[in-house]
């Protein structure tokens, strides 16, 4: 009898073992952020108003028309006087960069931030199992990842990924690579290094679509320590819940809106096309369609569906026909009774998200996301303040925004942080993090020296006050003062 019971029990025990094994495997596939370290360059690399004026003045290919364009762009960019530039700019050699300038700019960041991150967490470089480096506009031989491995003497069997050309959304691509490695490898530590090299990429021509990048991009970077070790979960800061990547590279108009290219005079620069906002909106909407069901509660999805159906059925198409006594734009919706414009319903992302970590691509990017998601000034504050203090630091900008939230002591256990980034290609990547423990701002948070000054009473920079006289100048008589 006992043998019969045992024989019947074996399949059940095996079934229980399989379920337990799969449960344990899934637990080991989770992706956590243990710590991160944003880079803060030295004060001698700050771009104040006076120096920016000198920099523009010594760019010989610019004239009054370009000066007026730059003034308007800088004043409306939302960037302050505390941002940083590479040393080559202060040496006056931006027109003649060398490969050594780009490498030295990156190494200054690598050796500062990666070193701080490892020391603070008591981790030896030999313990790192995965290294992912993304710097879009600098490719060297040996690779930048090899330079990090050489400097820190990492292991011979370390898994290495070196990304170039991925644009401002590259840090979430790097996180996605780590997440996929963690799915097949247990008990691993990974470091993501994200930055951009500006030294070889200053544009010295007069093409407006390429001048704009000089106004927006600034020096910065971040090193991020991730793990799937179960023993380190309680020490972690964030847990990755989901990540979605959208790529519109197959669309010619999206592909061509952000390009590193040469102008008519053969000067290398970064072209930002007029259709960039349209391409970004398309990628953003497509990305939201995929990630919304993953991060929002069912009640909000059902509410939005009901409201959307009601809006579609009650909106009269007759209002746009000829003979209507009211002028209505093609994109407007009006009710049949009052003929007043009716906005389409908006899904409320705040039902599933507590904090919004938005890429600081520019003031228009932040404001556009705010309008599309119906966000409050409080929701947009971290991105706006990061843009003002550090500028657009490309792929690393998300982590400066996250650092602001942490320094303001906004991040509490269980909170959900929604990251949104855009990049050339054209790409939109987003992800949701869950805060694992209360975060009160670390000792080496990049915002510690400035957080009490933010938000300031006004984000208006002094460029208009100092250089506003340019707007009244006549091109036929204008001469730049020495």
Coordinates of C-alpha atoms in Angstrom, one line a residue:
X1 CA 0.0 0.0 0.0
X2 CA 2.8 2.4 0.9
X3 CA 4.5 1.7 -2.4
X4 CA 1.3 2.5 -4.3
X5 CA 0.9 5.8 -2.4
X6 CA 4.5 6.7 -3.1
X7 CA 4.1 5.9 -6.8
X8 CA 1.0 8.2 -7.0
X9 CA 2.9 10.9 -4.9
X10 CA 5.9 11.1 -7.2
X11 CA 4.2 12.8 -10.1
X12 CA 2.6 15.3 -7.7
X13 CA 5.9 16.0 -6.0
X14 CA 7.6 16.4 -9.3
X15 CA 4.9 18.9 -10.4
X16 CA 5.4 20.9 -7.2
X17 CA 9.1 20.9 -7.7
X18 CA 8.7 22.2 -11.3
X19 CA 6.4 25.0 -10.1
X20 CA 8.9 25.9 -7.3
X21 CA 11.8 25.9 -9.7
X22 CA 10.1 28.2 -12.1
X23 CA 9.1 30.5 -9.3
X24 CA 12.7 30.7 -8.1
X25 CA 13.9 31.2 -11.6
X26 CA 11.5 34.1 -12.2
X27 CA 12.7 35.7 -8.9
X28 CA 16.3 35.5 -10.1
X29 CA 15.4 37.3 -13.4
X30 CA 14.3 40.5 -11.7
X31 CA 16.3 43.6 -12.5
X32 CA 17.2 46.0 -9.6
X33 CA 19.1 49.2 -9.4
X34 CA 21.5 49.1 -6.5
X35 CA 22.8 52.6 -6.9
X36 CA 23.7 55.2 -9.5
X37 CA 26.1 58.1 -9.8
X38 CA 25.6 61.2 -12.0
X39 CA 28.6 63.1 -13.1
X40 CA 29.2 66.7 -12.0
X41 CA 32.0 68.4 -13.9
X42 CA 34.2 71.0 -12.1
X43 CA 33.2 74.6 -11.8
X44 CA 35.8 75.8 -14.3
X45 CA 33.6 74.2 -17.1
X46 CA 30.5 76.2 -16.4
X47 CA 28.9 78.1 -19.3
X48 CA 27.8 81.5 -18.0
X49 CA 26.3 84.3 -20.1
X50 CA 29.5 86.1 -20.5
X51 CA 31.4 83.1 -21.8
X52 CA 28.6 82.0 -24.1
X53 CA 28.7 85.5 -25.7
X54 CA 32.4 85.2 -26.3
X55 CA 32.0 81.7 -27.7
X56 CA 29.3 82.9 -30.2
X57 CA 31.4 86.0 -31.1
X58 CA 34.5 83.9 -32.0
X59 CA 32.5 81.6 -34.3
X60 CA 33.5 83.4 -37.5
X61 CA 30.8 81.9 -39.8
X62 CA 27.9 83.6 -38.0
X63 CA 26.2 86.8 -38.9
X64 CA 23.5 89.0 -37.6
X65 CA 20.7 86.7 -38.8
X66 CA 22.3 83.8 -37.0
X67 CA 22.9 85.9 -33.9
X68 CA 19.2 86.8 -33.7
X69 CA 18.3 83.1 -34.2
X70 CA 20.6 82.0 -31.5
X71 CA 19.4 84.6 -29.0
X72 CA 15.8 83.5 -29.5
X73 CA 16.8 79.8 -29.2
X74 CA 18.8 80.3 -26.0
X75 CA 16.3 82.5 -24.3
X76 CA 13.5 80.0 -25.0
X77 CA 15.5 76.8 -24.3
X78 CA 14.9 76.7 -20.6
X79 CA 18.7 76.4 -19.9
X80 CA 20.4 78.4 -17.1
X81 CA 24.0 79.5 -16.5
X82 CA 25.2 76.5 -14.4
X83 CA 25.5 74.0 -17.3
X84 CA 28.8 72.4 -18.3
X85 CA 30.8 72.2 -21.6
X86 CA 33.9 70.1 -22.5
X87 CA 37.4 71.6 -21.8
X88 CA 38.1 72.0 -25.5
X89 CA 35.5 74.8 -25.6
X90 CA 37.3 76.8 -22.8
X91 CA 40.7 76.2 -24.6
X92 CA 39.3 77.8 -27.7
X93 CA 39.9 74.8 -29.9
X94 CA 36.3 73.8 -30.7
X95 CA 37.1 74.3 -34.4
X96 CA 40.0 71.8 -34.4
X97 CA 39.1 68.8 -32.1
X98 CA 41.2 65.7 -31.9
X99 CA 40.3 62.1 -31.0
X100 CA 42.3 62.6 -27.8
X101 CA 39.9 65.4 -26.8
X102 CA 36.9 63.1 -27.0
X103 CA 38.6 60.3 -25.2
X104 CA 39.9 62.6 -22.4
X105 CA 36.4 64.0 -21.9
X106 CA 34.9 60.5 -21.5
X107 CA 37.7 59.3 -19.3
X108 CA 37.3 62.2 -16.9
X109 CA 33.7 61.1 -16.5
X110 CA 34.4 57.4 -16.4
X111 CA 37.1 57.4 -13.8
X112 CA 35.1 59.8 -11.5
X113 CA 31.6 58.3 -11.6
X114 CA 32.3 54.6 -12.0
X115 CA 34.9 54.8 -9.3
X116 CA 32.6 56.6 -6.9
X117 CA 29.8 54.1 -7.6
X118 CA 31.9 51.0 -6.9
X119 CA 33.7 52.4 -3.8
X120 CA 30.4 53.6 -2.2
X121 CA 28.9 50.1 -2.6
X122 CA 32.0 48.2 -1.5
X123 CA 32.2 46.3 -4.8
X124 CA 35.4 45.4 -6.5
X125 CA 35.7 45.9 -10.3
X126 CA 36.4 42.1 -10.6
X127 CA 32.9 41.4 -9.3
X128 CA 31.2 43.1 -12.2
X129 CA 29.7 40.5 -14.6
X130 CA 28.2 42.8 -17.3
X131 CA 29.4 46.1 -18.6
X132 CA 27.2 48.2 -21.1
X133 CA 28.6 51.5 -22.4
X134 CA 26.6 53.9 -24.5
X135 CA 28.2 57.0 -26.1
X136 CA 26.5 57.8 -29.4
X137 CA 28.8 60.2 -31.1
X138 CA 32.3 58.9 -30.3
X139 CA 33.7 55.6 -31.6
X140 CA 37.2 54.6 -30.7
X141 CA 39.6 51.7 -31.1
X142 CA 40.0 50.1 -28.6
X143 CA 36.3 50.8 -27.6
X144 CA 35.4 53.0 -24.7
X145 CA 34.2 49.9 -22.8
X146 CA 37.7 48.4 -23.3
X147 CA 39.2 51.5 -21.8
X148 CA 37.1 51.1 -18.7
X149 CA 38.0 47.4 -18.4
X150 CA 41.7 48.2 -18.7
X151 CA 41.5 51.0 -16.2
X152 CA 39.7 49.0 -13.5
X153 CA 41.3 45.6 -14.5
X154 CA 38.0 43.8 -14.8
X155 CA 37.6 40.1 -15.4
X156 CA 38.4 38.4 -18.7
X157 CA 35.0 36.7 -18.9
X158 CA 33.0 39.9 -18.4
X159 CA 30.1 40.3 -20.8
X160 CA 30.7 43.6 -22.7
X161 CA 28.4 45.7 -24.9
X162 CA 29.5 49.0 -26.5
X163 CA 26.8 51.1 -28.1
X164 CA 27.2 54.0 -30.5
X165 CA 24.7 56.0 -32.5
X166 CA 21.7 55.2 -30.3
X167 CA 21.0 58.8 -29.4
X168 CA 19.4 60.2 -26.2
X169 CA 17.3 57.1 -25.5
X170 CA 20.4 54.9 -25.2
X171 CA 20.4 54.5 -21.4
X172 CA 17.1 52.6 -21.5
X173 CA 18.4 50.5 -24.3
X174 CA 21.4 49.6 -22.1
X175 CA 19.1 48.7 -19.2
X176 CA 17.1 46.5 -21.6
X177 CA 20.3 44.7 -22.6
X178 CA 21.1 44.1 -18.9
X179 CA 17.5 42.9 -18.2
X180 CA 17.8 40.3 -21.0
X181 CA 21.2 39.1 -19.8
X182 CA 19.6 38.7 -16.3
X183 CA 16.9 36.4 -17.7
X184 CA 19.5 33.7 -18.5
X185 CA 22.2 34.4 -15.9
X186 CA 21.6 34.3 -12.1
X187 CA 23.3 36.3 -9.4
X188 CA 25.0 38.9 -11.6
X189 CA 26.2 42.5 -11.2
X190 CA 26.0 44.9 -14.1
X191 CA 27.2 48.4 -14.7
X192 CA 25.7 50.7 -17.3
X193 CA 27.7 53.7 -18.3
X194 CA 25.8 56.4 -20.2
X195 CA 27.1 59.7 -21.6
X196 CA 27.8 61.8 -24.7
X197 CA 31.0 63.2 -26.1
X198 CA 30.7 66.8 -27.1
X199 CA 34.3 67.6 -27.8
X200 CA 34.5 66.4 -31.4
X201 CA 30.9 67.5 -32.2
X202 CA 30.8 71.3 -31.9
X203 CA 29.3 72.8 -35.0
X204 CA 31.1 75.8 -36.3
X205 CA 28.9 76.5 -39.4
X206 CA 25.8 78.7 -39.9
X207 CA 23.1 76.1 -40.8
X208 CA 20.3 76.9 -38.4
X209 CA 19.1 73.3 -38.1
X210 CA 22.6 72.4 -36.9
X211 CA 23.4 75.4 -34.8
X212 CA 20.5 74.5 -32.5
X213 CA 22.4 71.5 -31.1
X214 CA 25.1 73.8 -29.7
X215 CA 22.4 75.5 -27.6
X216 CA 20.9 72.4 -26.1
X217 CA 23.6 69.7 -25.4
X218 CA 25.8 69.9 -22.4
X219 CA 28.4 67.7 -20.6
X220 CA 27.2 65.0 -18.2
X221 CA 27.0 61.3 -17.6
X222 CA 25.8 58.6 -15.3
X223 CA 27.0 55.2 -14.0
X224 CA 24.3 52.7 -12.9
X225 CA 24.8 49.6 -10.8
X226 CA 22.2 46.8 -11.4
X227 CA 21.8 43.3 -10.1
X228 CA 19.5 40.3 -10.0
X229 CA 21.1 38.9 -6.9
X230 CA 18.3 37.9 -4.4
X231 CA 20.6 38.6 -1.5
X232 CA 20.9 42.3 -2.5
X233 CA 17.2 43.0 -3.1
X234 CA 16.8 44.7 0.3
X235 CA 19.6 47.1 -0.5
X236 CA 18.3 48.1 -3.9
X237 CA 16.7 51.4 -4.8
X238 CA 14.5 50.5 -7.7
X239 CA 12.9 47.4 -9.3
X240 CA 12.2 47.3 -13.0
X241 CA 8.6 46.5 -13.7
X242 CA 8.4 46.8 -17.5
X243 CA 10.3 48.4 -20.4
X244 CA 9.0 49.1 -23.9
X245 CA 11.0 50.2 -26.9
X246 CA 9.5 51.8 -30.1
X247 CA 11.6 52.3 -33.2
X248 CA 10.4 54.2 -36.3
X249 CA 13.6 53.8 -38.3
X250 CA 11.6 52.3 -41.2
X251 CA 9.8 55.6 -41.8
X252 CA 12.0 57.9 -43.9
X253 CA 10.6 61.1 -42.3
X254 CA 11.3 59.8 -38.8
X255 CA 14.7 58.4 -39.8
X256 CA 15.9 61.7 -41.2
X257 CA 14.7 64.1 -38.5
X258 CA 17.9 63.7 -36.4
X259 CA 21.1 63.1 -38.4
X260 CA 24.8 63.6 -37.8
X261 CA 25.9 65.0 -41.2
X262 CA 27.9 67.7 -43.0
X263 CA 26.5 71.0 -44.2
X264 CA 27.1 72.5 -47.7
X265 CA 30.5 73.7 -46.6
X266 CA 31.5 70.2 -45.4
X267 CA 31.3 71.1 -41.6
X268 CA 30.2 68.2 -39.5
X269 CA 27.2 68.8 -37.2
X270 CA 24.0 67.4 -35.9
X271 CA 20.9 68.2 -38.0
X272 CA 17.6 68.7 -36.2
X273 CA 14.8 68.8 -38.8
X274 CA 11.5 70.8 -38.6
X275 CA 9.5 67.6 -38.6
X276 CA 11.2 66.4 -35.4
X277 CA 8.2 67.2 -33.1
X278 CA 5.9 65.3 -35.4
X279 CA 8.2 62.3 -35.5
X280 CA 8.5 62.4 -31.7
X281 CA 4.8 62.6 -31.2
X282 CA 4.1 59.5 -33.4
X283 CA 6.8 57.5 -31.6
X284 CA 5.5 58.6 -28.3
X285 CA 1.9 57.7 -29.0
X286 CA 2.8 54.3 -30.4
X287 CA 5.0 53.6 -27.3
X288 CA 2.2 54.6 -24.9
X289 CA -0.3 52.3 -26.6
X290 CA 1.9 49.4 -25.7
X291 CA 3.0 50.3 -22.2
X292 CA -0.3 51.8 -20.9
X293 CA -2.0 48.4 -20.4
X294 CA 1.1 47.1 -18.6
X295 CA 1.3 49.9 -16.0
X296 CA -2.3 51.3 -15.6
X297 CA -5.1 49.7 -13.5
X298 CA -7.9 48.0 -15.4
X299 CA -10.4 50.5 -14.0
X300 CA -8.6 53.4 -15.7
X301 CA -8.4 51.5 -19.0
X302 CA -12.2 50.7 -18.9
X303 CA -13.0 54.3 -17.9
X304 CA -11.0 55.7 -20.8
X305 CA -12.6 53.2 -23.2
X306 CA -16.1 54.2 -22.1
X307 CA -15.3 57.9 -22.4
X308 CA -13.7 57.5 -25.7
X309 CA -16.7 55.6 -27.2
X310 CA -19.0 58.2 -25.8
X311 CA -16.9 61.0 -27.3
X312 CA -16.8 59.3 -30.7
X313 CA -20.6 58.7 -30.8
X314 CA -21.6 62.2 -29.6
X315 CA -19.2 64.2 -31.7
X316 CA -20.9 65.5 -34.8
X317 CA -19.0 65.2 -38.1
X318 CA -21.3 67.8 -39.7
X319 CA -19.5 70.7 -38.0
X320 CA -16.6 70.4 -40.4
X321 CA -18.8 70.5 -43.5
X322 CA -19.1 73.5 -45.8
X323 CA -21.8 76.0 -44.8
X324 CA -21.1 75.8 -41.1
X325 CA -21.3 79.2 -39.5
X326 CA -18.3 78.6 -37.2
X327 CA -14.8 78.1 -38.4
X328 CA -13.4 74.8 -37.0
X329 CA -9.9 73.4 -37.5
X330 CA -9.7 70.0 -39.2
X331 CA -8.4 68.4 -36.0
X332 CA -11.1 69.8 -33.7
X333 CA -14.2 67.9 -32.6
X334 CA -17.5 69.7 -31.8
X335 CA -20.8 68.7 -30.4
X336 CA -23.9 68.9 -32.5
X337 CA -25.7 71.1 -30.1
X338 CA -23.4 73.9 -29.1
X339 CA -20.8 73.7 -32.0
X340 CA -18.1 74.3 -29.3
X341 CA -14.7 72.5 -29.7
X342 CA -14.5 69.3 -27.7
X343 CA -11.1 67.9 -26.7
X344 CA -10.7 64.1 -27.1
X345 CA -10.5 62.2 -23.8
X346 CA -7.1 61.7 -22.2
X347 CA -6.0 58.6 -20.3
X348 CA -4.9 59.4 -16.8
X349 CA -1.4 58.0 -16.3
X350 CA -1.3 59.3 -12.8
X351 CA -3.6 56.4 -11.8
X352 CA -0.7 54.0 -12.3
X353 CA 2.3 56.4 -12.0
X354 CA 3.5 58.5 -9.0
X355 CA 6.5 60.3 -10.6
X356 CA 7.3 61.2 -14.2
X357 CA 11.0 61.1 -15.2
X358 CA 11.1 62.9 -18.6
X359 CA 14.1 63.2 -20.9
X360 CA 15.3 66.9 -21.0
X361 CA 15.4 67.2 -24.8
X362 CA 14.3 70.8 -24.5
X363 CA 11.6 73.0 -23.1
X364 CA 9.2 72.1 -26.0
X365 CA 9.7 68.3 -25.4
X366 CA 8.9 68.6 -21.7
X367 CA 5.9 70.9 -22.3
X368 CA 4.6 68.6 -25.1
X369 CA 4.7 65.5 -22.9
X370 CA 3.0 67.5 -20.1
X371 CA 0.1 68.5 -22.5
X372 CA -0.3 65.0 -23.9
X373 CA -0.4 63.3 -20.5
X374 CA -2.2 66.2 -18.8
X375 CA 0.5 66.5 -16.2
X376 CA 0.7 69.2 -13.4
X377 CA 3.6 71.6 -12.8
X378 CA 4.6 69.4 -9.9
X379 CA 5.0 66.4 -12.3
X380 CA 7.1 68.4 -14.7
X381 CA 9.2 70.2 -12.1
X382 CA 12.0 67.6 -12.0
X383 CA 12.6 67.7 -15.8
X384 CA 12.3 71.4 -16.0
X385 CA 14.8 72.0 -13.2
X386 CA 17.2 69.5 -14.6
X387 CA 17.1 71.2 -18.0
X388 CA 17.8 74.5 -16.3
X389 CA 20.6 73.2 -14.1
X390 CA 22.4 70.7 -16.4
X391 CA 20.9 71.2 -19.9
X392 CA 20.3 68.2 -22.2
X393 CA 23.0 65.7 -21.2
X394 CA 21.7 63.2 -23.9
X395 CA 21.1 59.7 -22.6
X396 CA 22.2 60.4 -19.1
X397 CA 19.6 63.2 -18.6
X398 CA 16.9 60.8 -17.1
X399 CA 19.2 60.0 -14.2
X400 CA 19.7 63.7 -13.3
X401 CA 15.9 64.0 -13.3
X402 CA 15.7 60.9 -11.0
X403 CA 18.4 62.5 -8.8
X404 CA 16.3 65.6 -8.4
X405 CA 13.3 63.6 -7.2
X406 CA 15.6 61.7 -4.7
X407 CA 17.2 64.9 -3.4
X408 CA 13.7 66.4 -2.9
X409 CA 12.8 63.3 -0.9
X410 CA 9.9 62.6 -3.1
X411 CA 10.6 58.9 -3.6
X412 CA 8.9 56.6 -1.1
X413 CA 8.7 52.8 -0.9
X414 CA 6.2 51.5 -3.3
X415 CA 6.1 54.6 -5.5
X416 CA 6.2 54.0 -9.3
X417 CA 8.5 56.1 -11.5
X418 CA 7.7 56.4 -15.2
X419 CA 10.8 57.1 -17.5
X420 CA 10.3 58.5 -21.0
X421 CA 13.1 59.1 -23.5
X422 CA 13.5 60.0 -27.1
X423 CA 16.4 59.4 -29.5
X424 CA 17.6 59.6 -33.1
X425 CA 16.4 56.8 -35.4
X426 CA 13.6 57.8 -34.4
X427 CA 13.1 56.1 -31.1
X428 CA 10.9 56.4 -28.0
X429 CA 11.7 54.2 -25.0
X430 CA 9.9 54.1 -21.7
X431 CA 9.9 52.0 -18.5
X432 CA 8.4 51.8 -15.1
X433 CA 10.4 51.5 -11.9
X434 CA 9.1 50.6 -8.4
X435 CA 10.9 52.3 -5.5
X436 CA 12.1 49.5 -3.2
X437 CA 12.8 51.6 -0.1
X438 CA 12.4 55.2 1.0
X439 CA 15.0 57.3 -0.6
X440 CA 16.2 60.5 1.1
X441 CA 19.0 61.6 -1.1
X442 CA 22.5 60.1 -0.8
X443 CA 25.7 61.9 0.4
X444 CA 27.0 62.0 -3.2
X445 CA 23.8 63.0 -5.0
X446 CA 24.7 65.4 -7.8
X447 CA 22.0 67.8 -6.6
X448 CA 23.1 68.2 -3.0
X449 CA 24.8 71.5 -3.5
X450 CA 21.9 73.1 -5.4
X451 CA 18.7 71.5 -4.3
X452 CA 17.7 74.2 -1.8
X453 CA 17.8 76.8 -4.6
X454 CA 15.4 74.8 -6.7
X455 CA 12.8 75.6 -8.0
X456 CA 13.9 79.2 -8.4
X457 CA 11.4 82.0 -8.6
X458 CA 12.1 82.4 -12.3
X459 CA 13.8 80.3 -15.0
X460 CA 14.4 83.3 -17.2
X461 CA 18.1 83.4 -18.1
X462 CA 19.9 86.8 -18.6
X463 CA 20.7 86.4 -22.2
X464 CA 17.9 88.7 -23.4
X465 CA 18.9 91.3 -20.9
X466 CA 22.5 91.3 -22.0
X467 CA 22.2 90.7 -25.8
X468 CA 18.6 91.9 -26.5
X469 CA 20.0 94.9 -28.4
X470 CA 20.9 92.6 -31.3
X471 CA 17.2 92.4 -32.2
X472 CA 17.2 96.1 -33.2
X473 CA 20.3 96.0 -35.3
X474 CA 20.2 96.6 -39.1
X475 CA 22.1 93.9 -41.2
X476 CA 23.5 96.6 -43.5
X477 CA 25.2 98.6 -40.7
X478 CA 25.8 95.9 -38.0
X479 CA 29.2 95.3 -36.6
X480 CA 29.9 93.0 -33.7
X481 CA 31.5 94.9 -30.8
X482 CA 35.0 93.7 -29.9

